[in-house]
PDB file of C-alpha atoms and ligand atoms in Angstrom:
ATOM      1  CA  MET A 120       0.000   0.000   0.000  1.00 87.00           C
ATOM      2  CA  PRO A 121       1.470   3.406  -0.954  1.00 96.00           C
ATOM      3  CA  ALA A 122       2.283   5.745   1.923  1.00 98.00           C
ATOM      4  CA  VAL A 123       2.948   9.451   2.448  1.00 98.00           C
ATOM      5  CA  GLU A 124       5.308  11.203   4.847  1.00 98.00           C
ATOM      6  CA  THR A 125       3.696  13.872   7.039  1.00 98.00           C
ATOM      7  CA  VAL A 126       5.384  16.034   9.664  1.00 98.00           C
ATOM      8  CA  ALA A 127       3.951  13.614  12.263  1.00 98.00           C
ATOM      9  CA  GLY A 128       5.244  10.533  10.466  1.00 98.00           C
ATOM     10  CA  ARG A 129       4.381   8.141   7.685  1.00 98.00           C
ATOM     11  CA  ILE A 130       0.734   7.411   6.942  1.00 98.00           C
ATOM     12  CA  ASP A 131      -1.127   5.147   4.579  1.00 98.00           C
ATOM     13  CA  VAL A 132      -2.541   7.079   1.578  1.00 98.00           C
ATOM     14  CA  GLU A 133      -6.017   5.991   2.678  1.00 98.00           C
ATOM     15  CA  GLU A 134      -5.567   8.213   5.746  1.00 98.00           C
ATOM     16  CA  LEU A 135      -5.029  11.391   3.696  1.00 98.00           C
ATOM     17  CA  GLY A 136      -8.750  12.113   3.337  1.00 98.00           C
ATOM     18  CA  LEU A 137      -9.900  15.537   2.181  1.00 98.00           C
ATOM     19  CA  THR A 138      -6.697  17.289   1.123  1.00 98.00           C
ATOM     20  CA  LEU A 139      -5.782  20.864   0.295  1.00 98.00           C
ATOM     21  CA  ILE A 140      -2.861  20.388  -2.070  1.00 98.00           C
ATOM     22  CA  HIS A 141      -1.284  23.847  -1.882  1.00 98.00           C
ATOM     23  CA  GLU A 142      -1.490  26.194   1.117  1.00 97.00           C
ATOM     24  CA  HIS A 143       1.090  27.990   3.220  1.00 95.00           C
ATOM     25  CA  PHE A 144       0.729  28.234   6.982  1.00 95.00           C
ATOM     26  CA  PHE A 145       4.184  29.734   7.036  1.00 92.00           C
ATOM     27  CA  SER A 146       6.011  31.602   4.313  1.00 90.00           C
ATOM     28  CA  SER A 147       8.610  34.248   4.868  1.00 90.00           C
ATOM     29  CA  ASP A 148      11.960  35.455   3.681  1.00 90.00           C
ATOM     30  CA  GLU A 149      14.343  33.272   5.636  1.00 91.00           C
ATOM     31  CA  ALA A 150      17.336  35.591   5.162  1.00 92.00           C
ATOM     32  CA  VAL A 151      15.420  38.562   6.617  1.00 91.00           C
ATOM     33  CA  THR A 152      14.266  36.344   9.482  1.00 91.00           C
ATOM     34  CA  VAL A 153      17.838  35.406  10.357  1.00 94.00           C
ATOM     35  CA  GLN A 154      19.399  38.832   9.838  1.00 95.00           C
ATOM     36  CA  TRP A 155      16.672  41.066  11.276  1.00 92.00           C
ATOM     37  CA  PRO A 156      14.677  38.861  13.635  1.00 91.00           C
ATOM     38  CA  HIS A 157      13.015  41.913  15.209  1.00 90.00           C
ATOM     39  CA  VAL A 158      10.682  42.309  12.171  1.00 87.00           C
ATOM     40  CA  ARG A 159       9.085  38.930  12.848  1.00 88.00           C
ATOM     41  CA  GLN A 160       6.541  38.102  15.533  1.00 88.00           C
ATOM     42  CA  HIS A 161       6.581  34.350  15.609  1.00 89.00           C
ATOM     43  CA  GLU A 162       3.896  33.786  18.240  1.00 91.00           C
ATOM     44  CA  GLN A 163       1.435  36.102  16.492  1.00 90.00           C
ATOM     45  CA  GLU A 164       2.141  34.348  13.193  1.00 91.00           C
ATOM     46  CA  TYR A 165       1.701  31.000  14.884  1.00 94.00           C
ATOM     47  CA  SER A 166      -1.691  31.924  16.299  1.00 93.00           C
ATOM     48  CA  LEU A 167      -2.871  33.031  12.836  1.00 92.00           C
ATOM     49  CA  ALA A 168      -1.682  29.704  11.428  1.00 95.00           C
ATOM     50  CA  LEU A 169      -3.550  27.929  14.226  1.00 96.00           C
ATOM     51  CA  GLU A 170      -6.716  29.841  13.300  1.00 95.00           C
ATOM     52  CA  SER A 171      -6.479  28.799   9.642  1.00 95.00           C
ATOM     53  CA  ALA A 172      -5.698  25.204  10.575  1.00 97.00           C
ATOM     54  CA  GLU A 173      -8.774  25.015  12.809  1.00 98.00           C
ATOM     55  CA  ALA A 174     -10.879  26.709  10.107  1.00 97.00           C
ATOM     56  CA  VAL A 175      -9.967  24.151   7.438  1.00 98.00           C
ATOM     57  CA  LYS A 176     -10.559  21.315   9.887  1.00 98.00           C
ATOM     58  CA  GLY A 177     -14.032  22.779  10.392  1.00 98.00           C
ATOM     59  CA  HIS A 178     -14.648  22.096   6.701  1.00 98.00           C
ATOM     60  CA  GLY A 179     -13.589  18.473   7.051  1.00 98.00           C
ATOM     61  CA  VAL A 180     -10.028  18.882   5.760  1.00 98.00           C
ATOM     62  CA  ASN A 181      -7.738  16.124   7.049  1.00 98.00           C
ATOM     63  CA  THR A 182      -4.521  17.042   5.253  1.00 98.00           C
ATOM     64  CA  VAL A 183      -2.778  20.185   4.023  1.00 98.00           C
ATOM     65  CA  VAL A 184       0.199  19.966   1.705  1.00 98.00           C
ATOM     66  CA  GLU A 185       2.503  22.862   2.483  1.00 97.00           C
ATOM     67  CA  PRO A 186       4.989  23.487  -0.350  1.00 97.00           C
ATOM     68  CA  THR A 187       7.096  25.937   1.654  1.00 96.00           C
ATOM     69  CA  ALA A 188      10.596  25.213   0.349  1.00 97.00           C
ATOM     70  CA  MET A 189      14.043  26.775   0.643  1.00 97.00           C
ATOM     71  CA  LEU A 190      13.857  30.589   0.226  1.00 94.00           C
ATOM     72  CA  LEU A 191      10.246  30.575   1.414  1.00 93.00           C
ATOM     73  CA  GLY A 192      11.072  30.127   5.090  1.00 93.00           C
ATOM     74  CA  ARG A 193      10.586  26.392   5.572  1.00 96.00           C
ATOM     75  CA  ASP A 194      10.684  25.645   9.300  1.00 96.00           C
ATOM     76  CA  VAL A 195       9.701  22.066   9.849  1.00 98.00           C
ATOM     77  CA  ARG A 196       9.714  22.209  13.658  1.00 98.00           C
ATOM     78  CA  THR A 197       6.990  24.861  13.641  1.00 97.00           C
ATOM     79  CA  SER A 198       4.967  22.775  11.180  1.00 97.00           C
ATOM     80  CA  GLN A 199       5.371  19.819  13.553  1.00 98.00           C
ATOM     81  CA  ARG A 200       4.086  21.951  16.427  1.00 98.00           C
ATOM     82  CA  LEU A 201       1.065  23.049  14.371  1.00 98.00           C
ATOM     83  CA  ALA A 202       0.239  19.463  13.412  1.00 98.00           C
ATOM     84  CA  SER A 203       0.510  18.259  16.984  1.00 98.00           C
ATOM     85  CA  ASP A 204      -1.570  21.170  18.366  1.00 98.00           C
ATOM     86  CA  THR A 205      -4.371  20.687  15.814  1.00 98.00           C
ATOM     87  CA  GLY A 206      -4.296  17.051  14.723  1.00 98.00           C
ATOM     88  CA  LEU A 207      -4.227  18.269  11.117  1.00 98.00           C
ATOM     89  CA  GLN A 208      -1.980  16.202   8.844  1.00 98.00           C
ATOM     90  CA  ILE A 209       0.648  18.476   7.292  1.00 98.00           C
ATOM     91  CA  VAL A 210       2.811  17.329   4.403  1.00 98.00           C
ATOM     92  CA  ALA A 211       6.229  18.973   4.036  1.00 98.00           C
ATOM     93  CA  CYS A 212       8.409  19.432   0.972  1.00 98.00           C
ATOM     94  CA  THR A 213      11.975  19.834  -0.101  1.00 98.00           C
ATOM     95  CA  GLY A 214      13.122  21.938  -3.040  1.00 98.00           C
ATOM     96  CA  ILE A 215      13.924  25.541  -3.882  1.00 98.00           C
ATOM     97  CA  TYR A 216      11.523  28.403  -4.454  1.00 96.00           C
ATOM     98  CA  THR A 217      13.234  30.819  -6.792  1.00 97.00           C
ATOM     99  CA  TYR A 218      12.227  32.560 -10.013  1.00 97.00           C
ATOM    100  CA  ASP A 219      15.800  33.397 -11.015  1.00 97.00           C
ATOM    101  CA  HIS A 220      18.433  33.999  -8.324  1.00 95.00           C
ATOM    102  CA  LEU A 221      20.490  31.139  -6.935  1.00 96.00           C
ATOM    103  CA  PRO A 222      22.969  31.487  -4.075  1.00 95.00           C
ATOM    104  CA  GLN A 223      26.610  31.019  -5.155  1.00 96.00           C
ATOM    105  CA  PHE A 224      26.674  27.849  -3.065  1.00 97.00           C
ATOM    106  CA  LEU A 225      24.233  26.250  -5.508  1.00 97.00           C
ATOM    107  CA  LEU A 226      25.312  28.157  -8.619  1.00 96.00           C
ATOM    108  CA  ASN A 227      28.772  26.629  -8.446  1.00 96.00           C
ATOM    109  CA  ARG A 228      27.671  23.070  -7.718  1.00 97.00           C
ATOM    110  CA  SER A 229      26.145  20.472 -10.023  1.00 98.00           C
ATOM    111  CA  GLU A 230      22.563  19.344 -10.545  1.00 98.00           C
ATOM    112  CA  ASP A 231      23.473  16.026  -8.942  1.00 98.00           C
ATOM    113  CA  PHE A 232      24.873  17.740  -5.848  1.00 98.00           C
ATOM    114  CA  ILE A 233      21.602  19.670  -5.472  1.00 98.00           C
ATOM    115  CA  ALA A 234      19.606  16.489  -6.087  1.00 98.00           C
ATOM    116  CA  ASP A 235      21.527  14.888  -3.189  1.00 98.00           C
ATOM    117  CA  LEU A 236      20.314  17.693  -0.889  1.00 98.00           C
ATOM    118  CA  PHE A 237      16.712  16.966  -1.848  1.00 98.00           C
ATOM    119  CA  VAL A 238      17.190  13.204  -1.467  1.00 98.00           C
ATOM    120  CA  HIS A 239      18.630  13.837   2.006  1.00 98.00           C
ATOM    121  CA  ASP A 240      15.371  15.564   3.033  1.00 98.00           C
ATOM    122  CA  ILE A 241      13.314  12.734   1.544  1.00 98.00           C
ATOM    123  CA  GLU A 242      15.308   9.845   2.993  1.00 98.00           C
ATOM    124  CA  GLN A 243      17.041  11.177   6.142  1.00 98.00           C
ATOM    125  CA  GLY A 244      14.888  14.090   7.300  1.00 98.00           C
ATOM    126  CA  ILE A 245      14.564  17.864   7.159  1.00 98.00           C
ATOM    127  CA  GLN A 246      16.625  20.365   9.169  1.00 98.00           C
ATOM    128  CA  GLY A 247      18.031  17.796  11.574  1.00 98.00           C
ATOM    129  CA  THR A 248      14.648  16.252  12.398  1.00 98.00           C
ATOM    130  CA  ASP A 249      13.318  12.882  11.344  1.00 98.00           C
ATOM    131  CA  VAL A 250      10.488  14.584   9.403  1.00 98.00           C
ATOM    132  CA  LYS A 251      10.747  13.526   5.778  1.00 98.00           C
ATOM    133  CA  ALA A 252       9.796  15.491   2.694  1.00 98.00           C
ATOM    134  CA  ALA A 253       6.989  13.955   0.643  1.00 98.00           C
ATOM    135  CA  LEU A 254       7.376  16.098  -2.458  1.00 98.00           C
ATOM    136  CA  ILE A 255       9.871  18.320  -4.256  1.00 98.00           C
ATOM    137  CA  LYS A 256       9.107  21.929  -5.126  1.00 98.00           C
ATOM    138  CA  CYS A 257      10.556  24.217  -7.779  1.00 98.00           C
ATOM    139  CA  ALA A 258       9.385  27.298  -9.639  1.00 98.00           C
ATOM    140  CA  ALA A 259       9.483  29.089 -12.956  1.00 98.00           C
ATOM    141  CA  ASP A 260       7.956  32.524 -13.320  1.00 97.00           C
ATOM    142  CA  GLU A 261       8.449  35.671 -15.398  1.00 97.00           C
ATOM    143  CA  PRO A 262      12.175  35.131 -16.117  1.00 97.00           C
ATOM    144  CA  GLY A 263      11.230  31.778 -17.674  1.00 98.00           C
ATOM    145  CA  VAL A 264      13.208  28.553 -17.593  1.00 98.00           C
ATOM    146  CA  ASN A 265      16.623  30.198 -17.798  1.00 98.00           C
ATOM    147  CA  GLU A 266      19.930  28.459 -17.067  1.00 97.00           C
ATOM    148  CA  ARG A 267      19.568  28.682 -13.268  1.00 98.00           C
ATOM    149  CA  ILE A 268      15.932  27.622 -13.211  1.00 98.00           C
ATOM    150  CA  GLU A 269      16.638  24.728 -15.561  1.00 98.00           C
ATOM    151  CA  LYS A 270      19.404  23.605 -13.210  1.00 98.00           C
ATOM    152  CA  VAL A 271      16.982  23.509 -10.279  1.00 98.00           C
ATOM    153  CA  HIS A 272      14.392  21.672 -12.388  1.00 98.00           C
ATOM    154  CA  ARG A 273      16.937  19.035 -13.453  1.00 98.00           C
ATOM    155  CA  ALA A 274      18.047  18.552  -9.843  1.00 98.00           C
ATOM    156  CA  VAL A 275      14.416  18.187  -8.758  1.00 98.00           C
ATOM    157  CA  ALA A 276      13.761  15.701 -11.555  1.00 98.00           C
ATOM    158  CA  ARG A 277      16.793  13.592 -10.643  1.00 98.00           C
ATOM    159  CA  ALA A 278      15.799  13.489  -6.971  1.00 98.00           C
ATOM    160  CA  SER A 279      12.293  12.476  -8.006  1.00 98.00           C
ATOM    161  CA  ALA A 280      13.564   9.761 -10.352  1.00 97.00           C
ATOM    162  CA  ARG A 281      15.766   8.375  -7.551  1.00 97.00           C
ATOM    163  CA  THR A 282      13.129   8.400  -4.805  1.00 98.00           C
ATOM    164  CA  GLY A 283       9.740   8.324  -6.534  1.00 98.00           C
ATOM    165  CA  ALA A 284       8.782  11.561  -4.744  1.00 98.00           C
ATOM    166  CA  PRO A 285       6.308  13.690  -6.697  1.00 98.00           C
ATOM    167  CA  ILE A 286       7.184  17.129  -8.070  1.00 98.00           C
ATOM    168  CA  MET A 287       5.222  20.341  -7.623  1.00 98.00           C
ATOM    169  CA  ALA A 288       6.342  23.030 -10.050  1.00 98.00           C
ATOM    170  CA  HIS A 289       5.135  26.608  -9.587  1.00 98.00           C
ATOM    171  CA  SER A 290       4.402  27.887 -13.093  1.00 98.00           C
ATOM    172  CA  ARG A 291       3.365  31.109 -14.809  1.00 97.00           C
ATOM    173  CA  PRO A 292       0.982  30.470 -17.693  1.00 98.00           C
ATOM    174  CA  ALA A 293       1.320  34.116 -18.828  1.00 97.00           C
ATOM    175  CA  SER A 294       4.997  33.371 -19.504  1.00 97.00           C
ATOM    176  CA  ASN A 295       4.221  29.972 -21.035  1.00 98.00           C
ATOM    177  CA  THR A 296       6.519  28.196 -18.558  1.00 98.00           C
ATOM    178  CA  GLY A 297       4.471  24.989 -18.132  1.00 98.00           C
ATOM    179  CA  PRO A 298       5.372  23.109 -21.332  1.00 98.00           C
ATOM    180  CA  ARG A 299       9.101  23.789 -20.910  1.00 98.00           C
ATOM    181  CA  GLN A 300       9.003  22.677 -17.258  1.00 98.00           C
ATOM    182  CA  VAL A 301       7.249  19.443 -18.222  1.00 98.00           C
ATOM    183  CA  GLY A 302       9.786  18.992 -21.039  1.00 98.00           C
ATOM    184  CA  VAL A 303      12.737  19.143 -18.638  1.00 98.00           C
ATOM    185  CA  PHE A 304      11.141  16.671 -16.213  1.00 98.00           C
ATOM    186  CA  LEU A 305      10.313  14.189 -18.971  1.00 98.00           C
ATOM    187  CA  GLU A 306      13.835  14.482 -20.447  1.00 98.00           C
ATOM    188  CA  GLU A 307      15.157  13.463 -17.024  1.00 98.00           C
ATOM    189  CA  GLY A 308      12.918  10.400 -16.958  1.00 97.00           C
ATOM    190  CA  VAL A 309      10.225  11.477 -14.479  1.00 98.00           C
ATOM    191  CA  ALA A 310       6.868   9.737 -14.925  1.00 97.00           C
ATOM    192  CA  PRO A 311       4.195  12.294 -15.974  1.00 98.00           C
ATOM    193  CA  GLU A 312       1.846  11.153 -13.196  1.00 98.00           C
ATOM    194  CA  LYS A 313       4.419  12.303 -10.618  1.00 98.00           C
ATOM    195  CA  ILE A 314       4.385  15.881 -11.993  1.00 98.00           C
ATOM    196  CA  GLN A 315       2.040  18.654 -10.890  1.00 98.00           C
ATOM    197  CA  ILE A 316       2.159  21.970 -12.728  1.00 98.00           C
ATOM    198  CA  ALA A 317       0.946  24.368 -10.046  1.00 98.00           C
ATOM    199  CA  HIS A 318      -0.936  27.586 -10.860  1.00 98.00           C
ATOM    200  CA  THR A 319      -2.177  26.335 -14.222  1.00 98.00           C
ATOM    201  CA  GLY A 320      -5.528  27.739 -13.091  1.00 98.00           C
ATOM    202  CA  ASP A 321      -4.101  31.258 -13.443  1.00 97.00           C
ATOM    203  CA  THR A 322      -5.129  31.049 -17.103  1.00 98.00           C
ATOM    204  CA  ASP A 323      -8.393  30.187 -18.858  1.00 98.00           C
ATOM    205  CA  ASP A 324      -6.620  29.471 -22.130  1.00 98.00           C
ATOM    206  CA  LEU A 325      -7.948  25.957 -22.647  1.00 98.00           C
ATOM    207  CA  ASP A 326      -5.525  25.203 -25.488  1.00 98.00           C
ATOM    208  CA  TYR A 327      -2.567  25.936 -23.206  1.00 98.00           C
ATOM    209  CA  ILE A 328      -4.094  23.812 -20.434  1.00 98.00           C
ATOM    210  CA  GLU A 329      -4.957  20.884 -22.693  1.00 98.00           C
ATOM    211  CA  ARG A 330      -1.431  20.841 -24.136  1.00 97.00           C
ATOM    212  CA  LEU A 331      -0.182  20.274 -20.575  1.00 98.00           C
ATOM    213  CA  LEU A 332      -2.829  17.671 -19.822  1.00 98.00           C
ATOM    214  CA  GLU A 333      -1.974  15.753 -22.991  1.00 97.00           C
ATOM    215  CA  ALA A 334       1.473  15.136 -21.476  1.00 98.00           C
ATOM    216  CA  GLY A 335      -0.263  13.215 -18.656  1.00 98.00           C
ATOM    217  CA  VAL A 336       0.626  15.582 -15.801  1.00 98.00           C
ATOM    218  CA  TYR A 337      -1.527  16.956 -13.001  1.00 98.00           C
ATOM    219  CA  ILE A 338      -2.477  20.622 -12.943  1.00 98.00           C
ATOM    220  CA  GLY A 339      -3.090  22.890  -9.956  1.00 98.00           C
ATOM    221  CA  MET A 340      -6.302  24.935 -10.097  1.00 98.00           C
ATOM    222  CA  ASP A 341      -4.844  26.200  -6.908  1.00 98.00           C
ATOM    223  CA  ARG A 342      -4.977  29.964  -6.587  1.00 96.00           C
ATOM    224  CA  TYR A 343      -8.645  30.531  -5.845  1.00 97.00           C
ATOM    225  CA  GLY A 344      -8.915  33.996  -4.344  1.00 94.00           C
ATOM    226  CA  ILE A 345      -5.994  35.584  -6.184  1.00 92.00           C
ATOM    227  CA  ASP A 346      -8.179  37.623  -8.508  1.00 91.00           C
ATOM    228  CA  LEU A 347      -5.139  39.611  -9.590  1.00 89.00           C
ATOM    229  CA  PHE A 348      -4.164  36.712 -11.846  1.00 93.00           C
ATOM    230  CA  LEU A 349      -7.675  35.428 -12.687  1.00 96.00           C
ATOM    231  CA  PRO A 350     -11.010  36.151 -10.991  1.00 95.00           C
ATOM    232  CA  THR A 351     -13.015  33.368  -9.363  1.00 97.00           C
ATOM    233  CA  ASP A 352     -15.786  33.243 -11.989  1.00 97.00           C
ATOM    234  CA  ARG A 353     -13.255  32.615 -14.763  1.00 98.00           C
ATOM    235  CA  ARG A 354     -11.416  30.013 -12.648  1.00 98.00           C
ATOM    236  CA  ASN A 355     -14.772  28.282 -12.073  1.00 98.00           C
ATOM    237  CA  ALA A 356     -15.717  28.371 -15.759  1.00 98.00           C
ATOM    238  CA  THR A 357     -12.365  26.771 -16.636  1.00 98.00           C
ATOM    239  CA  VAL A 358     -12.689  24.006 -14.032  1.00 98.00           C
ATOM    240  CA  THR A 359     -16.299  23.344 -15.098  1.00 98.00           C
ATOM    241  CA  GLU A 360     -15.295  23.031 -18.762  1.00 98.00           C
ATOM    242  CA  LEU A 361     -12.333  20.767 -17.943  1.00 98.00           C
ATOM    243  CA  LEU A 362     -14.599  18.563 -15.817  1.00 98.00           C
ATOM    244  CA  SER A 363     -16.989  18.233 -18.745  1.00 98.00           C
ATOM    245  CA  ARG A 364     -14.036  17.238 -20.938  1.00 98.00           C
ATOM    246  CA  GLY A 365     -13.231  14.424 -18.491  1.00 98.00           C
ATOM    247  CA  TYR A 366     -10.201  15.827 -16.645  1.00 98.00           C
ATOM    248  CA  ALA A 367     -11.305  15.392 -13.008  1.00 98.00           C
ATOM    249  CA  GLU A 368      -8.495  12.878 -12.541  1.00 98.00           C
ATOM    250  CA  ARG A 369      -5.851  15.452 -13.441  1.00 98.00           C
ATOM    251  CA  MET A 370      -6.896  18.519 -11.392  1.00 98.00           C
ATOM    252  CA  PHE A 371      -6.304  19.780  -7.866  1.00 98.00           C
ATOM    253  CA  LEU A 372      -8.310  22.520  -6.153  1.00 98.00           C
ATOM    254  CA  SER A 373      -6.572  24.808  -3.662  1.00 98.00           C
ATOM    255  CA  GLN A 374      -5.942  28.469  -2.801  1.00 97.00           C
ATOM    256  CA  ASP A 375      -2.170  28.938  -2.369  1.00 96.00           C
ATOM    257  CA  PHE A 376      -3.102  31.013   0.651  1.00 93.00           C
ATOM    258  CA  ASP A 377      -0.290  32.728   2.535  1.00 88.00           C
ATOM    259  CA  ILE A 378      -0.945  33.611   6.145  1.00 82.00           C
ATOM    260  CA  PRO A 379      -0.044  37.209   6.928  1.00 73.00           C
ATOM    261  CA  ILE A 380       3.047  37.692   9.070  1.00 67.00           C
ATOM    262  CA  ALA A 381       3.604  40.512  11.521  1.00 56.00           C
ATOM    263  CA  ASN A 382       4.216  43.073   8.798  1.00 56.00           C
ATOM    264  CA  GLY A 383       1.460  42.253   6.336  1.00 59.00           C
ATOM    265  CA  LEU A 384       2.154  39.373   3.980  1.00 68.00           C
ATOM    266  CA  ASP A 385       5.772  38.404   3.763  1.00 69.00           C
ATOM    267  CA  TRP A 386       6.085  39.937   0.299  1.00 74.00           C
ATOM    268  CA  TYR A 387       4.014  43.052   1.005  1.00 78.00           C
ATOM    269  CA  PRO A 388       3.796  45.589   3.797  1.00 77.00           C
ATOM    270  CA  PRO A 389       0.361  46.056   5.452  1.00 77.00           C
ATOM    271  CA  GLU A 390      -0.556  49.166   3.479  1.00 79.00           C
ATOM    272  CA  MET A 391      -0.025  47.299   0.215  1.00 77.00           C
ATOM    273  CA  VAL A 392      -2.092  44.356   1.445  1.00 77.00           C
ATOM    274  CA  GLU A 393      -4.934  46.766   2.280  1.00 79.00           C
ATOM    275  CA  GLN A 394      -4.615  48.386  -1.118  1.00 80.00           C
ATOM    276  CA  MET A 395      -4.698  44.980  -2.814  1.00 77.00           C
ATOM    277  CA  GLN A 396      -7.837  44.031  -0.911  1.00 76.00           C
ATOM    278  CA  ALA A 397      -9.513  47.350  -1.693  1.00 80.00           C
ATOM    279  CA  SER A 398      -8.567  47.183  -5.381  1.00 82.00           C
ATOM    280  CA  GLY A 399     -10.083  43.721  -5.754  1.00 82.00           C
ATOM    281  CA  ALA A 400      -6.744  41.945  -6.324  1.00 83.00           C
ATOM    282  CA  ALA A 401      -7.554  39.335  -3.665  1.00 84.00           C
ATOM    283  CA  PRO A 402     -10.638  40.452  -1.682  1.00 83.00           C
ATOM    284  CA  ASP A 403     -11.875  36.976  -0.641  1.00 87.00           C
ATOM    285  CA  TRP A 404      -8.582  35.103  -0.403  1.00 90.00           C
ATOM    286  CA  SER A 405      -8.429  32.748   2.590  1.00 91.00           C
ATOM    287  CA  MET A 406      -7.729  29.107   3.371  1.00 95.00           C
ATOM    288  CA  THR A 407     -11.464  28.341   3.387  1.00 97.00           C
ATOM    289  CA  MET A 408     -12.963  30.317   0.480  1.00 96.00           C
ATOM    290  CA  LEU A 409     -12.917  27.140  -1.598  1.00 98.00           C
ATOM    291  CA  PHE A 410     -15.508  25.636   0.741  1.00 98.00           C
ATOM    292  CA  GLU A 411     -17.499  28.797   1.325  1.00 97.00           C
ATOM    293  CA  GLN A 412     -17.679  30.204  -2.196  1.00 96.00           C
ATOM    294  CA  VAL A 413     -16.130  27.989  -4.853  1.00 98.00           C
ATOM    295  CA  ILE A 414     -17.384  24.433  -4.282  1.00 98.00           C
ATOM    296  CA  PRO A 415     -21.044  25.524  -3.978  1.00 98.00           C
ATOM    297  CA  THR A 416     -20.768  27.364  -7.322  1.00 98.00           C
ATOM    298  CA  LEU A 417     -18.961  24.500  -9.037  1.00 98.00           C
ATOM    299  CA  LYS A 418     -21.768  22.192  -7.857  1.00 98.00           C
ATOM    300  CA  GLU A 419     -24.389  24.555  -9.285  1.00 98.00           C
ATOM    301  CA  GLN A 420     -22.445  24.440 -12.540  1.00 98.00           C
ATOM    302  CA  GLY A 421     -22.682  20.638 -12.610  1.00 98.00           C
ATOM    303  CA  MET A 422     -19.717  19.282 -10.624  1.00 98.00           C
ATOM    304  CA  THR A 423     -20.706  15.942  -9.053  1.00 98.00           C
ATOM    305  CA  ASP A 424     -19.744  14.763  -5.549  1.00 98.00           C
ATOM    306  CA  GLU A 425     -17.711  12.052  -7.210  1.00 98.00           C
ATOM    307  CA  GLN A 426     -15.701  14.575  -9.247  1.00 98.00           C
ATOM    308  CA  LEU A 427     -15.048  16.602  -6.102  1.00 98.00           C
ATOM    309  CA  ASP A 428     -13.889  13.480  -4.289  1.00 98.00           C
ATOM    310  CA  THR A 429     -11.621  12.647  -7.235  1.00 98.00           C
ATOM    311  CA  MET A 430      -9.946  16.083  -7.127  1.00 98.00           C
ATOM    312  CA  MET A 431      -9.621  16.461  -3.365  1.00 98.00           C
ATOM    313  CA  VAL A 432      -9.201  12.878  -2.077  1.00 98.00           C
ATOM    314  CA  GLN A 433      -8.271  10.452  -4.859  1.00 98.00           C
ATOM    315  CA  ASN A 434      -5.825  12.632  -6.812  1.00 98.00           C
ATOM    316  CA  PRO A 435      -3.792  13.499  -3.697  1.00 98.00           C
ATOM    317  CA  LYS A 436      -3.554   9.769  -2.912  1.00 98.00           C
ATOM    318  CA  ARG A 437      -2.370   8.877  -6.401  1.00 98.00           C
ATOM    319  CA  TRP A 438       0.038  11.819  -6.765  1.00 98.00           C
ATOM    320  CA  LEU A 439       1.570  11.705  -3.266  1.00 98.00           C
ATOM    321  CA  GLY A 440       1.633   7.965  -2.606  1.00 98.00           C
ATOM    322  CA  VAL A 441       5.023   6.281  -2.860  1.00 96.00           C
TER     323      VAL A 441
HETATM  324 ZN1  LIG B 161       2.534  28.464  -3.058  1.00 75.46          ZN
END
């Protein structure tokens, strides 16, 4: 029986249950945190994370996959604390979250050296704990799959091929990154069913999406609430059309929600967050809007309970199980 590593240990895939595939209880700039610790308020951040964890549990969520990798402030001990305080199953990752920059340490070392770092997290444990990573994260965004990003993708692919761990790749449909990302993974011998192209739901270009799906990969319809990239009604219309074309077995629903830290969101100061909310960039974004606003609408538009179960219970089992 396939199993999945969580921050509280290994579980059978049957125990995953209702799963949010892409949310962040914690995300922050780890260099700022180390160099200027006074800007962070860890206990306040923790209590906000606790609130969101309890809120998703209230909607029947059993598991949250948290793709907070290197450069996004991964802190596995705090995730362990959250899981033990709430009973929520939290799945941790390894990998690197960068759109372009790589530290010299990684720039001057090979893909295989970087793959070894990821394999260490998957087989030995993360940050000196015995918590093991269940998936490998990487990203391509506006700069595209340039030399540095390709290096990270090849390292991720090699670690996946060695361990069987699935890959979650942040993508930017507006920069057409998805097909190139899939291309690199397939060249390195990764099975398509181990690949998830996150943020595919930021576009409603069905030709772009179907080209990805034809490669046999999973796609993340995972940024519900970030209207800045695509408003909810257009995300819903896309999911509804893809369901009618028979793609329930290839889609994930999630929100990519980031919990605010002491000074607004990690990326933005509080005044910018307020401005974004007021301007309609992300007015309803939360870790529960999927249940409150999206799923009811998708059901009205014809989504069956079985399709919902496929996207939120069965797909996580198939993609995560090793
Ligand atoms: Zn994310």
